C-alpha positions as YAML, in Angstrom:
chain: A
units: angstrom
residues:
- id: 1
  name: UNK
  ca: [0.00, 0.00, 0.00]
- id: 2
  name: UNK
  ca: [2.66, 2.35, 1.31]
- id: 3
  name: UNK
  ca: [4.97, 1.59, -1.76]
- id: 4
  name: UNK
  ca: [1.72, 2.20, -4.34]
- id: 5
  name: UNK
  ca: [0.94, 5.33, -2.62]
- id: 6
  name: UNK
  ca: [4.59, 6.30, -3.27]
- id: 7
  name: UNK
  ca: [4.85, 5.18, -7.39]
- id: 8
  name: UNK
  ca: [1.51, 7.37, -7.55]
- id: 9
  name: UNK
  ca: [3.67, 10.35, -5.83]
- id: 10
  name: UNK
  ca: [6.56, 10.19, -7.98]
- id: 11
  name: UNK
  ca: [4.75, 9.75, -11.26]
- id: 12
  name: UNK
  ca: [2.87, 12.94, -10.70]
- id: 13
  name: UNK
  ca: [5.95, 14.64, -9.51]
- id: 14
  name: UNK
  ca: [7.92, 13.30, -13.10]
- id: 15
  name: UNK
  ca: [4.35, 14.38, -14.85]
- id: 16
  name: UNK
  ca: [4.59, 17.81, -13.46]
- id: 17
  name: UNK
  ca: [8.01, 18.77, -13.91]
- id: 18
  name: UNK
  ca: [8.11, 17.91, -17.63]
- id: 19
  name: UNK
  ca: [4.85, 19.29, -18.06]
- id: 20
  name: UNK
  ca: [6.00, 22.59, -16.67]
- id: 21
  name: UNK
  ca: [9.87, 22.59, -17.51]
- id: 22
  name: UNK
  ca: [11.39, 25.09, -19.70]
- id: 23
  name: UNK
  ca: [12.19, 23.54, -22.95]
- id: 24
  name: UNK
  ca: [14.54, 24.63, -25.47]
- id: 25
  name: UNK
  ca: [16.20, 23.55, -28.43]
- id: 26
  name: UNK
  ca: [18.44, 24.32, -31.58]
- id: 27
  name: UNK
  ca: [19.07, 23.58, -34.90]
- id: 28
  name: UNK
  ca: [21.63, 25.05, -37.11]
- id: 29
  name: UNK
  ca: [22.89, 24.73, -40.54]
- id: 30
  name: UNK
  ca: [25.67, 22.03, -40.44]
- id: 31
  name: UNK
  ca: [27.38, 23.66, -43.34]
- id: 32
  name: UNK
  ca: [27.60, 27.54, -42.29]
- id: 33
  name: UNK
  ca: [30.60, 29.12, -41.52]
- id: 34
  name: UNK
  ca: [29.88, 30.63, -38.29]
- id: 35
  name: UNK
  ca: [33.28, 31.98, -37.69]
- id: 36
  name: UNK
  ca: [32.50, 34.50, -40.58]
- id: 37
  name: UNK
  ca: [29.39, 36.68, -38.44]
- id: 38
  name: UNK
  ca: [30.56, 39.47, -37.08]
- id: 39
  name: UNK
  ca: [28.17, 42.08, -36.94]
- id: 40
  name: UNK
  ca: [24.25, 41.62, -36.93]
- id: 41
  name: UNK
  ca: [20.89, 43.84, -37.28]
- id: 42
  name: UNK
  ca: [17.33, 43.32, -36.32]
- id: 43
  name: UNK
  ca: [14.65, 42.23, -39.21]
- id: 44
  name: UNK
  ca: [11.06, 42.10, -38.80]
- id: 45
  name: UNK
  ca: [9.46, 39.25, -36.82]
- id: 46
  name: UNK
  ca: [6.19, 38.46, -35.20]
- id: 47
  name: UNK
  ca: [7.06, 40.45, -31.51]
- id: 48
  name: UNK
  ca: [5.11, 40.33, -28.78]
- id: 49
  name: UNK
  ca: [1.94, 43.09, -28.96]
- id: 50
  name: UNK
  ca: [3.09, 43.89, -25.47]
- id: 51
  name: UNK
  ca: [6.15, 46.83, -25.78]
- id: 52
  name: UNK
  ca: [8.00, 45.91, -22.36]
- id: 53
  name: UNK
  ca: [7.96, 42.17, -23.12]
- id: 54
  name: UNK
  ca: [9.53, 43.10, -26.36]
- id: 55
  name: UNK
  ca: [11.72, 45.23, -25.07]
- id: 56
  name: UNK
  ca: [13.00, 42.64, -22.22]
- id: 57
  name: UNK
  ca: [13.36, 40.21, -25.44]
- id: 58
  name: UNK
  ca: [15.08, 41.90, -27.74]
- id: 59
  name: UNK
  ca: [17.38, 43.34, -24.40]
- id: 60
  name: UNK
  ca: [18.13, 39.63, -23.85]
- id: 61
  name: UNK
  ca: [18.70, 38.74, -27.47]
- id: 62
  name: UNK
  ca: [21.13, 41.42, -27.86]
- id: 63
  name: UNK
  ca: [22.89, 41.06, -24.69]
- id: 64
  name: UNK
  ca: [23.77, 37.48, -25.76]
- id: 65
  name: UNK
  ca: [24.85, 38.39, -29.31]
- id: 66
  name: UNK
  ca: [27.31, 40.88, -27.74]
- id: 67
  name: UNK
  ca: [28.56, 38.32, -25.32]
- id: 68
  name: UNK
  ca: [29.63, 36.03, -27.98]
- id: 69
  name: UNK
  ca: [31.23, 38.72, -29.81]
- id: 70
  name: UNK
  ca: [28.76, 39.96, -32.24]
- id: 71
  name: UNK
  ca: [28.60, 43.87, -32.89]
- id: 72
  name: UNK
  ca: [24.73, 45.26, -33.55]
- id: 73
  name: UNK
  ca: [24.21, 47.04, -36.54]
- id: 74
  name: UNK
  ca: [21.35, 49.84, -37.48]
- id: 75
  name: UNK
  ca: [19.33, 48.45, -40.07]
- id: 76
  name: UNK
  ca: [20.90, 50.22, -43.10]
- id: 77
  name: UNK
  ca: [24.07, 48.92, -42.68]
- id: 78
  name: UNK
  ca: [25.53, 45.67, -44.24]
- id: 79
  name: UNK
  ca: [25.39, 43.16, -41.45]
- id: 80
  name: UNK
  ca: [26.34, 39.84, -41.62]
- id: 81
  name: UNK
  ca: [23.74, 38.45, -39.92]
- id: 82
  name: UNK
  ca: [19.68, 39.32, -40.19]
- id: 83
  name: UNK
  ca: [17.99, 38.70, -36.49]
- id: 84
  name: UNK
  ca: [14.13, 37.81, -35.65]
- id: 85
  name: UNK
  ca: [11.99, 36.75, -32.69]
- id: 86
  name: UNK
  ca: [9.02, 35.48, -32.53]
- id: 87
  name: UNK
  ca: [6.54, 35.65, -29.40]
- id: 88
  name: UNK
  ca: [3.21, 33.61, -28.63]
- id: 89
  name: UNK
  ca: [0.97, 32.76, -26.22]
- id: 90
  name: UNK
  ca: [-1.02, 29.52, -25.68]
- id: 91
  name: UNK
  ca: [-2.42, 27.23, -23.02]
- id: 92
  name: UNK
  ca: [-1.31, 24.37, -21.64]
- id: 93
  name: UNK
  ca: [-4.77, 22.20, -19.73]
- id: 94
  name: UNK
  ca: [-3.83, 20.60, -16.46]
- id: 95
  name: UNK
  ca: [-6.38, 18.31, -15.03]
- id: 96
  name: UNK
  ca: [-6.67, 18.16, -10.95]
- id: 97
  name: UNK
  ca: [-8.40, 15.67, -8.89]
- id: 98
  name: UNK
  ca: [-8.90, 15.28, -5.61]
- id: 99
  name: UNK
  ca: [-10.27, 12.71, -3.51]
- id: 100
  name: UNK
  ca: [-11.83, 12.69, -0.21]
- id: 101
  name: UNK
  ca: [-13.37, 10.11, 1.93]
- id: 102
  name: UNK
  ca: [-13.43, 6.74, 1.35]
- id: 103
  name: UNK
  ca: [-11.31, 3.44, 2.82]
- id: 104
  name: UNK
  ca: [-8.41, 2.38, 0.57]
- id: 105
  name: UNK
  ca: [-8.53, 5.33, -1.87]
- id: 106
  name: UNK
  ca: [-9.27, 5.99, -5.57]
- id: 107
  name: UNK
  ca: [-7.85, 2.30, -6.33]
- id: 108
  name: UNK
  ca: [-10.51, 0.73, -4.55]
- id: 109
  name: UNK
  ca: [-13.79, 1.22, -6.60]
- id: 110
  name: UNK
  ca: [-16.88, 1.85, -4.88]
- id: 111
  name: UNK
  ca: [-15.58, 0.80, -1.27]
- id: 112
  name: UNK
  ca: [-15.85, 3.50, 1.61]
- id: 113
  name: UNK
  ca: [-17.78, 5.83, -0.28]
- id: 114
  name: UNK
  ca: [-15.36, 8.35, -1.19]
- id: 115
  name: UNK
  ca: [-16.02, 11.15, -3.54]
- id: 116
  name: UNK
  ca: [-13.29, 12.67, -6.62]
- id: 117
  name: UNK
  ca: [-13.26, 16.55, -7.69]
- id: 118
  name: UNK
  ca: [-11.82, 16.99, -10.89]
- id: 119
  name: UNK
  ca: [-11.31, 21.06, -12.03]
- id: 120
  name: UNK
  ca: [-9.60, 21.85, -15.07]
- id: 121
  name: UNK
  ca: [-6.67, 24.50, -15.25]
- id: 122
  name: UNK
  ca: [-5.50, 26.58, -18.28]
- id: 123
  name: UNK
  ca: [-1.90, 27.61, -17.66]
- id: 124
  name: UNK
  ca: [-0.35, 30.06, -20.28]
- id: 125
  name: UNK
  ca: [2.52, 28.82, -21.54]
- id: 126
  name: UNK
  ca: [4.83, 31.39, -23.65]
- id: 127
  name: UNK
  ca: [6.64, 30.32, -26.58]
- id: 128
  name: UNK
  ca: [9.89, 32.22, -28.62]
- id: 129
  name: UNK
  ca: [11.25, 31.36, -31.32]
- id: 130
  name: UNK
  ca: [14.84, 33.20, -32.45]
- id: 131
  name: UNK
  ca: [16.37, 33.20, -35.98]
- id: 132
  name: UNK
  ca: [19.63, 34.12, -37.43]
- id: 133
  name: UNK
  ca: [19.72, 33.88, -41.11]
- id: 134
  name: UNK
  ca: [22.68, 34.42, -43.46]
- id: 135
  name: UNK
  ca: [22.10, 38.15, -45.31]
- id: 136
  name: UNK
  ca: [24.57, 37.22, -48.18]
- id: 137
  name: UNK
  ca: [23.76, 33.84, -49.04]
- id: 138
  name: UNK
  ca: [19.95, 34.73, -47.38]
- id: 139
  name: UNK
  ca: [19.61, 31.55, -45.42]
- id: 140
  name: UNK
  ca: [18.31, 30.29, -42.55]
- id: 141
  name: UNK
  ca: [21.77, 29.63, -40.60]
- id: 142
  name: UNK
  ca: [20.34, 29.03, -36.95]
- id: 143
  name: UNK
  ca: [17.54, 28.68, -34.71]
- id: 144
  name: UNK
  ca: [16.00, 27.96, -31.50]
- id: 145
  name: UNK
  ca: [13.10, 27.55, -29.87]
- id: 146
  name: UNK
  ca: [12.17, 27.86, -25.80]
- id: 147
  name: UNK
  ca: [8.71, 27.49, -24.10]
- id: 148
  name: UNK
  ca: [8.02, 27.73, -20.57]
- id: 149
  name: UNK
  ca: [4.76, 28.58, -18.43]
- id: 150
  name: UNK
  ca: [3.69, 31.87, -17.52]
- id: 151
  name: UNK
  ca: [3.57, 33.83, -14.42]
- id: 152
  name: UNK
  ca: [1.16, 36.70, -13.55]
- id: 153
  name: UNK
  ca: [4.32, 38.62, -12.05]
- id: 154
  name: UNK
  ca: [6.74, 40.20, -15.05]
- id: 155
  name: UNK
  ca: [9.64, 40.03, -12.83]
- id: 156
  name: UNK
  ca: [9.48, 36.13, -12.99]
- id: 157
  name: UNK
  ca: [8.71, 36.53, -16.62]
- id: 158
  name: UNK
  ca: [12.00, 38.58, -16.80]
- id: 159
  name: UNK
  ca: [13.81, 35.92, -14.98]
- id: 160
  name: UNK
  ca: [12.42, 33.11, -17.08]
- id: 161
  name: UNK
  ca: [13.05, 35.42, -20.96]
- id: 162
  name: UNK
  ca: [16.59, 35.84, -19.53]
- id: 163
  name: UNK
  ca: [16.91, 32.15, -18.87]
- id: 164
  name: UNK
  ca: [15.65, 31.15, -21.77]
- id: 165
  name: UNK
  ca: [17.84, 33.04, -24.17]
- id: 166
  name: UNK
  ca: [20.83, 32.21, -22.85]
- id: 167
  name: UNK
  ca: [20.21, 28.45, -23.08]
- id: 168
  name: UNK
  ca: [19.52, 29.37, -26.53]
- id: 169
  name: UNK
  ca: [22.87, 30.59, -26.75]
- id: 170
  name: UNK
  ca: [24.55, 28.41, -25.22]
- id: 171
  name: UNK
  ca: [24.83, 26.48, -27.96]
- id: 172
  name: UNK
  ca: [25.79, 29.44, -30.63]
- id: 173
  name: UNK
  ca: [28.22, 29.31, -32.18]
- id: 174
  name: UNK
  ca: [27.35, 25.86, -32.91]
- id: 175
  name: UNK
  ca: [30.43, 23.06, -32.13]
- id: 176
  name: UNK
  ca: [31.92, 22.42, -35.79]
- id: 177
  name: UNK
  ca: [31.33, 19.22, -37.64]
- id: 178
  name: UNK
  ca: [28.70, 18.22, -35.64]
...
């Protein structure tokens, strides 16, 4: 009983923390010469209709770039490099249910009596999606892709935007040959 109660545990603990990890993940053109971007500018993406969340993107996008050497252009320039972003919103349903009363627990149909509440829970989950493409050859050289639940405060939101874009960049400029 005690060792069933404890396999129910962990599987929702495993459940919830992939359901509610931050994901993120690149891809990259395997035959770009990375070592050749120096300099970058912004293009038009899809950015997020709300100004300070697309400010604290862009902030974290170029804050990155600089890190790993890249110098930001204004838009007439030649840059090597042609940056976008892309921001959504969606929902992610979470089911809860609860059960009270009863001898044995949910496992045991119909014994005891219990009753189970189930309520159903839309969590925003915020996706962003970051391209660099090639302006000479005008390719698609890398991107990634993060998503992550939502908080009501924008400090966490911040926190998690930050996050996010550096794993993203973690992995740029990409390992060669691979």
């Amino acid at each position: 009983m005690k060792t069933l109660r404890m396999a129910f545990s962990l599987c929702f603990l495993l459940t919830a923390g992939s359901a509610f990890g931050q994901k993120v993940n690149v891809d990259w053109d395997k035959t770009a010469n990375f070592s050749s971007f120096k300099t970058y500018a912004w293009a038009k993406g899809t950015p997020s209709p709300n100004q300070l969340v697309d400010q604290r993107i862009t902030n974290a996008i170029d804050a990155q770039l600089a890190a790993k050497g890249l110098q930001k252009l204004d838009a007439g320039a030649n840059p090597d490099l042609a940056v976008t972003y892309a921001a959504a919103v969606g929902a992610q349903t979470q089911l809860n249910t609860t059960t009270l009363g009863g001898w044995g627990g949910p496992w045991r149909y119909g014994w005891g009596g219990g009753t189970s509440t189930t309520s159903v829970q839309q969590i925003p989950v915020g996706q962003l999606v970051v391209e660099l493409g090639d302006i000479k050859n005008k390719d698609l050289v890398w991107r990634a892709t993060s998503s992550d639940t939502m908080s009501d405060n924008p400090q966490k939101n911040e926190k998690k935007i930050n996050k996010a874009v550096e794993k993203m960049f973690k992995k740029y400029p990409p390992p060669k040959g691979k």
